[in-house]
mmCIF file with all atom_site columns, C-alpha atoms and ligand atoms in Angstrom:
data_model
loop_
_atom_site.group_PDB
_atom_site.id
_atom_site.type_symbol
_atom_site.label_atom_id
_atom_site.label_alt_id
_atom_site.label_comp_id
_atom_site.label_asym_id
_atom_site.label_entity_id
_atom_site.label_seq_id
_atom_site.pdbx_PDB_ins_code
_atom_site.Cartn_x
_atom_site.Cartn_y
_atom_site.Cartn_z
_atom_site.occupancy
_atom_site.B_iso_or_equiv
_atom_site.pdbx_formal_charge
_atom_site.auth_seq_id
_atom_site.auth_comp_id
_atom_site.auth_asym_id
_atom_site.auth_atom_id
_atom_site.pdbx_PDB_model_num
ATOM   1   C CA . UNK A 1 1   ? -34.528 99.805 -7.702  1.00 64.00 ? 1   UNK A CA 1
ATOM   2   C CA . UNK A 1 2   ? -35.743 96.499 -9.984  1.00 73.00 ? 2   UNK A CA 1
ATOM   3   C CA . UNK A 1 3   ? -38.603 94.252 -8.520  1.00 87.00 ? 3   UNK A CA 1
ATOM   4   C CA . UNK A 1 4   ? -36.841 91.158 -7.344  1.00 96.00 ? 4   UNK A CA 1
ATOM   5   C CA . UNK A 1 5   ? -38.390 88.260 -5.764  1.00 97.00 ? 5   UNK A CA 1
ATOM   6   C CA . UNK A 1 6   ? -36.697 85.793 -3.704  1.00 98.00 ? 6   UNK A CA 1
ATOM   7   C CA . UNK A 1 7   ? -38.216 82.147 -4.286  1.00 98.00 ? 7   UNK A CA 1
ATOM   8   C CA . UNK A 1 8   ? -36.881 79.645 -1.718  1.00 98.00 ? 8   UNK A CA 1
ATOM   9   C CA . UNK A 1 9   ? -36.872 75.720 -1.539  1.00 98.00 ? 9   UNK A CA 1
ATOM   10  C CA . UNK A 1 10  ? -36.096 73.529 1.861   1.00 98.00 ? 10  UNK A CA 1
ATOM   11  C CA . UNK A 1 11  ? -35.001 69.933 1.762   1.00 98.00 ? 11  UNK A CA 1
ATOM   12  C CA . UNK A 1 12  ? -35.340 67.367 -0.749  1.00 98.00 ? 12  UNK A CA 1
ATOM   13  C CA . UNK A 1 13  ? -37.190 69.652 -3.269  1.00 98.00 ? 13  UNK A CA 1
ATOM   14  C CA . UNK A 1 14  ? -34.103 68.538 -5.630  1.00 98.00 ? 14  UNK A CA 1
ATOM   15  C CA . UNK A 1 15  ? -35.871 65.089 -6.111  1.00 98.00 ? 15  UNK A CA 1
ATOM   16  C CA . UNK A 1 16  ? -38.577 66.835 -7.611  1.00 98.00 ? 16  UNK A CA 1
ATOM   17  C CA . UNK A 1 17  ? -40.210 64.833 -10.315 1.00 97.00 ? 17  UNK A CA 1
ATOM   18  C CA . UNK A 1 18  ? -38.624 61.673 -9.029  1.00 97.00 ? 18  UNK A CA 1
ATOM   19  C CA . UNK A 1 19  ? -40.069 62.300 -5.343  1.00 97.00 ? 19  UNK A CA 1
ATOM   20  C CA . UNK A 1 20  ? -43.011 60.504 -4.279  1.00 97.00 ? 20  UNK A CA 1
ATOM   21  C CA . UNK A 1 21  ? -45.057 61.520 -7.874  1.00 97.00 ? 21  UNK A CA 1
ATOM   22  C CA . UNK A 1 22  ? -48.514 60.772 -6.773  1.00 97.00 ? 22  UNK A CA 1
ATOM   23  C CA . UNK A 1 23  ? -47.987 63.483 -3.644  1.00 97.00 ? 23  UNK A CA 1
ATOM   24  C CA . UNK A 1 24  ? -45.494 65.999 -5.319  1.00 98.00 ? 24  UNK A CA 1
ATOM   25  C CA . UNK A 1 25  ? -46.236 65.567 -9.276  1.00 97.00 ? 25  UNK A CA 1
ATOM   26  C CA . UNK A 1 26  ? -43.618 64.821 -11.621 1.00 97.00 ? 26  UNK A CA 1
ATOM   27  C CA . UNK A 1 27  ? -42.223 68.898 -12.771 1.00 98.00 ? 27  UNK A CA 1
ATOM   28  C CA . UNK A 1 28  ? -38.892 68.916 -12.087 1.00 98.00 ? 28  UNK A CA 1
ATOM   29  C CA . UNK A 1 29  ? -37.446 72.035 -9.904  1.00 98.00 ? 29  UNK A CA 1
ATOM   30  C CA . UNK A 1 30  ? -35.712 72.879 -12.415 1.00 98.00 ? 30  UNK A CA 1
ATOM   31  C CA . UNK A 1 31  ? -38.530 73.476 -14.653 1.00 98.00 ? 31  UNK A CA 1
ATOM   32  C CA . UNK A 1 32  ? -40.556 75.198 -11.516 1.00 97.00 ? 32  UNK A CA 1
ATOM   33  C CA . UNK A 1 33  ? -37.610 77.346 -12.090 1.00 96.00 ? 33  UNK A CA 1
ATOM   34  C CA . UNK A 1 34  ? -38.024 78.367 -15.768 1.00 95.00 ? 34  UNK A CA 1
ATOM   35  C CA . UNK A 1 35  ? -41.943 78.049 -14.840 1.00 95.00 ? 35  UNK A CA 1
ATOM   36  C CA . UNK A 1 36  ? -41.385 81.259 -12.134 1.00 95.00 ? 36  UNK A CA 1
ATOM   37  C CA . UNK A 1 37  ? -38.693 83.074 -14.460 1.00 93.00 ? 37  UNK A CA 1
ATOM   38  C CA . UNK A 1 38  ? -41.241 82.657 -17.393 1.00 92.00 ? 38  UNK A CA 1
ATOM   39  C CA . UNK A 1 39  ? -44.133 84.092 -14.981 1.00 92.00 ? 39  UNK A CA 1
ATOM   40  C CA . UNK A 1 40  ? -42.057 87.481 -14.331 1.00 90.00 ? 40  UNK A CA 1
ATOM   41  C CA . UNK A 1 41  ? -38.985 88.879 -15.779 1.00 82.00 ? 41  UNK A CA 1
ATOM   42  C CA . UNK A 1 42  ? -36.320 87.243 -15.804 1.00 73.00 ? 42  UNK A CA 1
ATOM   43  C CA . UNK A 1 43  ? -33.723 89.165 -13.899 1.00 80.00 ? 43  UNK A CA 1
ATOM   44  C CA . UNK A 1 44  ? -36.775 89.710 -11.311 1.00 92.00 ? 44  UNK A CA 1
ATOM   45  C CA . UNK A 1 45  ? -36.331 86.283 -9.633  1.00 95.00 ? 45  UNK A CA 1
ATOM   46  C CA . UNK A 1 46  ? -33.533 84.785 -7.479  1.00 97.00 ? 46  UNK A CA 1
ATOM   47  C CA . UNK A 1 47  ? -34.132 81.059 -7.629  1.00 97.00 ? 47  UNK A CA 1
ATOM   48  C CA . UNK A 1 48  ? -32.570 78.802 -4.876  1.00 98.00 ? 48  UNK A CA 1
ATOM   49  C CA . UNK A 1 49  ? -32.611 75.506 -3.143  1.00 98.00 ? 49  UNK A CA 1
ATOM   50  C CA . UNK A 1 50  ? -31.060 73.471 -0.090  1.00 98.00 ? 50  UNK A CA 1
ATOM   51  C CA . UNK A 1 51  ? -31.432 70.327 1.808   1.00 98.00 ? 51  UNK A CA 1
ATOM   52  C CA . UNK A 1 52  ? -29.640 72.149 5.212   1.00 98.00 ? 52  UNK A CA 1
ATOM   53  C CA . UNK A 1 53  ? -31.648 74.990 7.501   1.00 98.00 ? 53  UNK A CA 1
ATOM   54  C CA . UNK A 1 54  ? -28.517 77.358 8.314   1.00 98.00 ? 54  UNK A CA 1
ATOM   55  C CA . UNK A 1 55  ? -28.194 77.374 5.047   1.00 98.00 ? 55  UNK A CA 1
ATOM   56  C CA . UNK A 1 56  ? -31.689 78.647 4.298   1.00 98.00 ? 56  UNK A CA 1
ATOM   57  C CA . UNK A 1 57  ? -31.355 81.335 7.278   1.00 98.00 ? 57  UNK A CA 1
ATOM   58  C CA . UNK A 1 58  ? -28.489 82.512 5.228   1.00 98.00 ? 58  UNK A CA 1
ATOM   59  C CA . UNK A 1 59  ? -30.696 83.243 2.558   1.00 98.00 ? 59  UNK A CA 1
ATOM   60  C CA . UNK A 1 60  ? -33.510 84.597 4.157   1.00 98.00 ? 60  UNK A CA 1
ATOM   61  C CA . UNK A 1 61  ? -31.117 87.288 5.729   1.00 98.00 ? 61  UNK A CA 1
ATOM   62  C CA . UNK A 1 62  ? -29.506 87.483 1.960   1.00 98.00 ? 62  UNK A CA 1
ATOM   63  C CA . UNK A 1 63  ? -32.888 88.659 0.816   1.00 98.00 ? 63  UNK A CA 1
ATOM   64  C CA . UNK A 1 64  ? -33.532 91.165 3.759   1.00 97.00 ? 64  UNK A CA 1
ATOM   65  C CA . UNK A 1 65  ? -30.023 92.714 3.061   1.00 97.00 ? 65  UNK A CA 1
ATOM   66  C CA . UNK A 1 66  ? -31.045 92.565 -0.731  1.00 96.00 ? 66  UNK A CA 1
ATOM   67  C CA . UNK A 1 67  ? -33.828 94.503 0.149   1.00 96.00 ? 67  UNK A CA 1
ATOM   68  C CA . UNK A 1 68  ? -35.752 92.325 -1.743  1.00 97.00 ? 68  UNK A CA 1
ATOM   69  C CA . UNK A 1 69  ? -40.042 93.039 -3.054  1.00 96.00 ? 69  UNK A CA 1
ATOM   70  C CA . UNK A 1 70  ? -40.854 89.737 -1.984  1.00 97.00 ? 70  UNK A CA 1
ATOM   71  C CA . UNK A 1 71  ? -40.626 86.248 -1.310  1.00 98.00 ? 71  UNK A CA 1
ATOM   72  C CA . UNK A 1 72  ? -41.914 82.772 -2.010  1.00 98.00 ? 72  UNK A CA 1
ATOM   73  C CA . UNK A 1 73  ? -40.903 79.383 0.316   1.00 98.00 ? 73  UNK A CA 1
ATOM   74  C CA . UNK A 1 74  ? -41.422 76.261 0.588   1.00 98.00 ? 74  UNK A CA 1
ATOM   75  C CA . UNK A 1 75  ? -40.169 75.516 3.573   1.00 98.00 ? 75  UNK A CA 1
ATOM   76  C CA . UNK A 1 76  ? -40.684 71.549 3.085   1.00 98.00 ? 76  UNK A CA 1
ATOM   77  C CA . UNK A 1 77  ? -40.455 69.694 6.132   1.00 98.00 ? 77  UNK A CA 1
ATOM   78  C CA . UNK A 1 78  ? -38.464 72.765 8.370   1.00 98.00 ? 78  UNK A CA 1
ATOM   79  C CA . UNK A 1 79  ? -42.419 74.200 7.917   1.00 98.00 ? 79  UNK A CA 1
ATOM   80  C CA . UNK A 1 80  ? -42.969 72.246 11.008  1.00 98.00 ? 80  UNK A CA 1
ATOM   81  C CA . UNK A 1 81  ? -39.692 72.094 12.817  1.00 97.00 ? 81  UNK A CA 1
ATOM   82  C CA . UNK A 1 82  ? -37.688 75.073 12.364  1.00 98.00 ? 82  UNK A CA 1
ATOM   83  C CA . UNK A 1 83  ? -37.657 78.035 14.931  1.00 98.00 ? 83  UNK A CA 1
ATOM   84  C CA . UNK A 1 84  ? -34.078 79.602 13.300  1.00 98.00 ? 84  UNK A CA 1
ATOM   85  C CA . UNK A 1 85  ? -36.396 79.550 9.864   1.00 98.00 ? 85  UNK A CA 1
ATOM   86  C CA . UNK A 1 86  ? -39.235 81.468 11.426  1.00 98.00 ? 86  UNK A CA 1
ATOM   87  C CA . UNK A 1 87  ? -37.483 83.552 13.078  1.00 98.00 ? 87  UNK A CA 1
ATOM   88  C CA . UNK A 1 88  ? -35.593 85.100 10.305  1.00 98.00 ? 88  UNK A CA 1
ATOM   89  C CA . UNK A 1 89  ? -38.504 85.321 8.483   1.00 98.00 ? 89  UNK A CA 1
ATOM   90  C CA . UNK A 1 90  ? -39.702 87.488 11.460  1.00 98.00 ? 90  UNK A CA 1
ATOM   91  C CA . UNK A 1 91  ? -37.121 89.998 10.333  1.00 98.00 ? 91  UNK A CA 1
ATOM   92  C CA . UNK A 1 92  ? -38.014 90.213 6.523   1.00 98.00 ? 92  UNK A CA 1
ATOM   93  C CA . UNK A 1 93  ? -40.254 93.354 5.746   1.00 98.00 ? 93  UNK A CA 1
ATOM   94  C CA . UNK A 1 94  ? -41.765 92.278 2.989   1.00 98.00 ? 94  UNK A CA 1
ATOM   95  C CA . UNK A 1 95  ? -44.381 89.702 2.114   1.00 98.00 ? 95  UNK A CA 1
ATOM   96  C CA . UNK A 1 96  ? -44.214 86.329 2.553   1.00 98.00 ? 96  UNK A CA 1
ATOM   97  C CA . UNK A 1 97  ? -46.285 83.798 0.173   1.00 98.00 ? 97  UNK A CA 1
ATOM   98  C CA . UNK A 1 98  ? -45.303 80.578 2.395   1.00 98.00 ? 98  UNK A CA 1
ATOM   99  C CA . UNK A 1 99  ? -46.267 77.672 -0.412  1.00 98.00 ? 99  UNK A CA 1
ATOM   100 C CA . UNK A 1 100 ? -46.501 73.738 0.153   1.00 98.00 ? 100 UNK A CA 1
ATOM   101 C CA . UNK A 1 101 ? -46.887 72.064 -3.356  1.00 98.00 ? 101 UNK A CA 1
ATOM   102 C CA . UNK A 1 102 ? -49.238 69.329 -1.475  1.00 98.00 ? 102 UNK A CA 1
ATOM   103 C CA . UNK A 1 103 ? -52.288 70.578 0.890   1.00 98.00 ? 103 UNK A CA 1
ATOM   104 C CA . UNK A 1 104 ? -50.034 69.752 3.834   1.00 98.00 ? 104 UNK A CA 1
ATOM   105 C CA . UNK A 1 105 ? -53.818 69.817 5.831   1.00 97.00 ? 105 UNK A CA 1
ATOM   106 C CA . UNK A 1 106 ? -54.849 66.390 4.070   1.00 96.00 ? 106 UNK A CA 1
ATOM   107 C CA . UNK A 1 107 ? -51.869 64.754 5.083   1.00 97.00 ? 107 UNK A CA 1
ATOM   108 C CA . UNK A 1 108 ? -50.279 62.963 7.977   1.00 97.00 ? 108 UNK A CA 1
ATOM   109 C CA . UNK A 1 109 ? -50.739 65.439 11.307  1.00 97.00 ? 109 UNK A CA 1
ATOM   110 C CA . UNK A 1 110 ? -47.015 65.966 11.404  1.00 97.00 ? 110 UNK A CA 1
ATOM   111 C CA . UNK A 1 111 ? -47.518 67.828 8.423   1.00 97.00 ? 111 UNK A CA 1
ATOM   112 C CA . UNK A 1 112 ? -50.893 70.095 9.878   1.00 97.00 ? 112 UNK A CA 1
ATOM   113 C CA . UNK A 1 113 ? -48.952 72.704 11.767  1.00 97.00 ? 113 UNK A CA 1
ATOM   114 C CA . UNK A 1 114 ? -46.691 75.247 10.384  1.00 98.00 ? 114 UNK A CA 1
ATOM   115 C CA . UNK A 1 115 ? -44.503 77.131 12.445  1.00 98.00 ? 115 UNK A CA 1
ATOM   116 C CA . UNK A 1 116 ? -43.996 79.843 9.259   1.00 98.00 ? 116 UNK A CA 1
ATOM   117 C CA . UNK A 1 117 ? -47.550 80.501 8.727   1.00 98.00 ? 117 UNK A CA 1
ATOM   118 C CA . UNK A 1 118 ? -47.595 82.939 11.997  1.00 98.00 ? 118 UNK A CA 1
ATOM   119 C CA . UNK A 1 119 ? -45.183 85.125 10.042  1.00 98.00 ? 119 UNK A CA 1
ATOM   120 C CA . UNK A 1 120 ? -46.318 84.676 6.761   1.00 98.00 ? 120 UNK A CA 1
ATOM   121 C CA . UNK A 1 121 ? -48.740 87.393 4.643   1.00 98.00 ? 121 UNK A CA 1
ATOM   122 C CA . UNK A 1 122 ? -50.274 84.284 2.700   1.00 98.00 ? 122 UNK A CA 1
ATOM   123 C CA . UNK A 1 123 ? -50.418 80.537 2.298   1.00 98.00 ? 123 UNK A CA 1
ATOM   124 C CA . UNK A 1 124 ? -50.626 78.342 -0.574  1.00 98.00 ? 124 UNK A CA 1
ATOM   125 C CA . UNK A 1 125 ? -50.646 74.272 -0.327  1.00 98.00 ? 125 UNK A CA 1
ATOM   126 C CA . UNK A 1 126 ? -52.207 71.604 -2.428  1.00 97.00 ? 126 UNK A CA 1
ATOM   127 C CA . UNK A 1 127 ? -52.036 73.168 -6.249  1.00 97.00 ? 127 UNK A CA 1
ATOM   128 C CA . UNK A 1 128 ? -48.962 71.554 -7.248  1.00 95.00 ? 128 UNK A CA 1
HETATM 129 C C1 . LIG B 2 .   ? -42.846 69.456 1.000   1.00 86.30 ? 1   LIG B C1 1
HETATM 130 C C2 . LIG B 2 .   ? -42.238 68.628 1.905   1.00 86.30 ? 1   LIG B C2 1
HETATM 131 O O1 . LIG B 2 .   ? -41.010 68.241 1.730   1.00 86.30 ? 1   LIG B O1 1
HETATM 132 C C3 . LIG B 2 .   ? -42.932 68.124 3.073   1.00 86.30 ? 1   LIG B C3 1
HETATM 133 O O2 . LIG B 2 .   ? -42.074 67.966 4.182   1.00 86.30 ? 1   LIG B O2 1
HETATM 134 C C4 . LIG B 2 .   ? -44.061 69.014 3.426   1.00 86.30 ? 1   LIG B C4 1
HETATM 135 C C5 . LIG B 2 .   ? -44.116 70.091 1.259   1.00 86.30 ? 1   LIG B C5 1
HETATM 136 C C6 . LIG B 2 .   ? -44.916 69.357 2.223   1.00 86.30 ? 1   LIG B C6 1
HETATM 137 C C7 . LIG B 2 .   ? -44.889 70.381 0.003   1.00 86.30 ? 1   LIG B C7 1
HETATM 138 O O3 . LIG B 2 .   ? -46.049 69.969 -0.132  1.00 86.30 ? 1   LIG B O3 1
HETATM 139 O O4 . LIG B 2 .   ? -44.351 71.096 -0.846  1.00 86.30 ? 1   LIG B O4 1
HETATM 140 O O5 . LIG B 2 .   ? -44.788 68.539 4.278   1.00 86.30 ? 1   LIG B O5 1
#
């Protein structure tokens, strides 16, 4: 069975490039798409993105039935809200790079505690 990677966005990662620049950058998600798909093969990646939390339960438990390697999030701002999020993530077997494209630790304290990084096999914030 193919490699496949599941890389997930939370809210308002669709402004992208528009979003507060001097915290987020100005790439574009869609070219953090092509940036992931060019990284690995190109069938090996499902790419997605929402602004509503059921939504990404849905496809948490879309990539446990998928039976997928791994998977990437950026949970946004559920990181520090969302108890649904974590705990589907609680029932995916395989690792879990939980990613912040700012160092979330350097930031406003609403930002400094992640509910996700309990669950999560690593962490990456503040390399764009
Ligand atoms: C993105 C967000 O939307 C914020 O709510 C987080 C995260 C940080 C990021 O750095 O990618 O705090």
């Amino acid at each position: 069975m193919p490699h496949v990677i599941h890389v997930l966005n939370g809210p308002n990662l669709n402004r992208l490039g528009k979003r507060e620049p001097e915290i987020y950058g100005r790439t574009t998600l869609a070219e953090v798409e092509e940036m992931c798909r060019a990284a690995a093969d190109p069938d090996m990646i499902v790419f997605r993105q929402t602004n509503w939390e059921g939504q990404l339960v849905d496809w948490v438990h879309e990539a446990i039935d998928a039976e997928a390697s791994g998977m990437v999030i950026n949970p946004a701002g559920l990181t520090f809200r969302s108890i649904p999020l974590l705990d589907s993530l609680k029932m995916f077997p395989a690792p879990i790079i939980e990613l912040h494209i700012s160092n979330i630790h350097r930031r406003d304290p609403i930002y400094h505690h992640s509910l996700i990084s309990p669950v999560a096999t690593a962490v990456i914030a503040g390399l764009g």
